[in-house]
Amino acid sequence: MKPENPCKRIVLAGNEGCRILFCEECNVAELEVGALSLRLDMQAFGSLAELLQEGAARMAIYNAVRERNDAMMNGVGNVH
């Protein structure tokens, strides 16, 4: 019977309810969000990180455009 080596995880980042851990033995990143835990190999983790960055950038653009449009529409309402 082969003895099990428990993972030795290091915390890479974390805040309230979320954190990212890394196990050097397994070469796996683990994303914890509340009770959900997602283990990813390094390639999948890198792809997810890029996807999240792209999504955050597009959300910032969307919000800026929406705020500008709202401001324009509020200004149009004051025209007689």
Coordinates of C-alpha atoms in Angstrom, one line a residue:
M1 CA 0.0 0.0 0.0
K2 CA 1.5 3.3 -1.1
P3 CA 1.4 6.0 1.6
E4 CA -0.6 9.1 0.6
N5 CA 1.3 12.4 0.6
P6 CA -1.1 15.1 1.6
C7 CA -1.0 18.2 -0.5
K8 CA 1.0 21.1 1.0
R9 CA -0.9 24.1 -0.3
I10 CA 0.3 27.7 -0.2
V11 CA -2.2 30.5 -0.3
L12 CA -1.5 32.7 -3.4
A13 CA -4.3 35.1 -2.9
G14 CA -7.5 35.5 -0.9
N15 CA -10.2 37.7 0.3
E16 CA -13.6 37.2 2.0
G17 CA -15.1 34.0 0.7
C18 CA -12.5 33.3 -2.0
R19 CA -8.9 32.2 -2.2
I20 CA -6.4 30.6 -4.6
L21 CA -4.1 27.9 -3.3
F22 CA -1.2 26.2 -5.1
C23 CA 0.1 22.7 -4.5
E24 CA 3.7 22.4 -5.7
E25 CA 3.7 18.6 -5.4
C26 CA 0.6 18.2 -7.7
N27 CA 1.4 21.4 -9.8
V28 CA -2.3 22.3 -9.3
A29 CA -4.0 25.6 -8.5
E30 CA -7.1 25.4 -6.5
L31 CA -9.7 28.1 -6.6
E32 CA -12.1 28.2 -3.7
V33 CA -15.3 30.3 -3.9
G34 CA -17.4 29.6 -0.8
A35 CA -18.1 25.9 -0.6
L36 CA -17.0 25.4 -4.3
S37 CA -13.5 24.2 -4.9
L38 CA -12.0 23.9 -8.4
R39 CA -8.7 22.2 -9.0
L40 CA -6.9 23.3 -12.2
D41 CA -3.7 22.3 -13.9
M42 CA -1.4 25.2 -14.6
Q43 CA -2.4 25.6 -18.2
A44 CA -6.1 25.6 -17.4
F45 CA -5.4 28.1 -14.5
G46 CA -3.6 30.4 -16.9
S47 CA -6.5 30.2 -19.4
L48 CA -9.0 31.0 -16.7
A49 CA -6.9 33.9 -15.4
E50 CA -6.8 35.4 -19.0
L51 CA -10.5 34.9 -19.4
L52 CA -11.3 36.6 -16.1
Q53 CA -9.0 39.6 -17.0
E54 CA -10.7 39.9 -20.4
G55 CA -14.2 39.8 -18.8
A56 CA -13.3 42.4 -16.2
A57 CA -11.9 44.7 -18.9
R58 CA -15.0 44.4 -21.0
M59 CA -17.2 44.9 -18.0
A60 CA -15.4 48.2 -17.2
I61 CA -15.9 49.3 -20.8
Y62 CA -19.6 48.3 -20.7
N63 CA -20.1 50.3 -17.5
A64 CA -18.3 53.4 -18.8
V65 CA -20.4 53.4 -22.0
R66 CA -23.6 52.8 -20.0
E67 CA -22.8 55.7 -17.6
R68 CA -22.0 58.0 -20.6
N69 CA -25.3 57.1 -22.3
D70 CA -27.3 57.6 -19.1
A71 CA -25.7 61.0 -18.7
M72 CA -26.5 61.9 -22.3
M73 CA -30.1 60.8 -21.9
N74 CA -30.6 62.8 -18.7
G75 CA -29.3 65.8 -20.5
V76 CA -31.7 65.3 -23.4
G77 CA -34.6 65.3 -21.0
N78 CA -33.9 68.9 -20.1
V79 CA -34.2 70.1 -23.7
H80 CA -37.4 72.2 -24.4

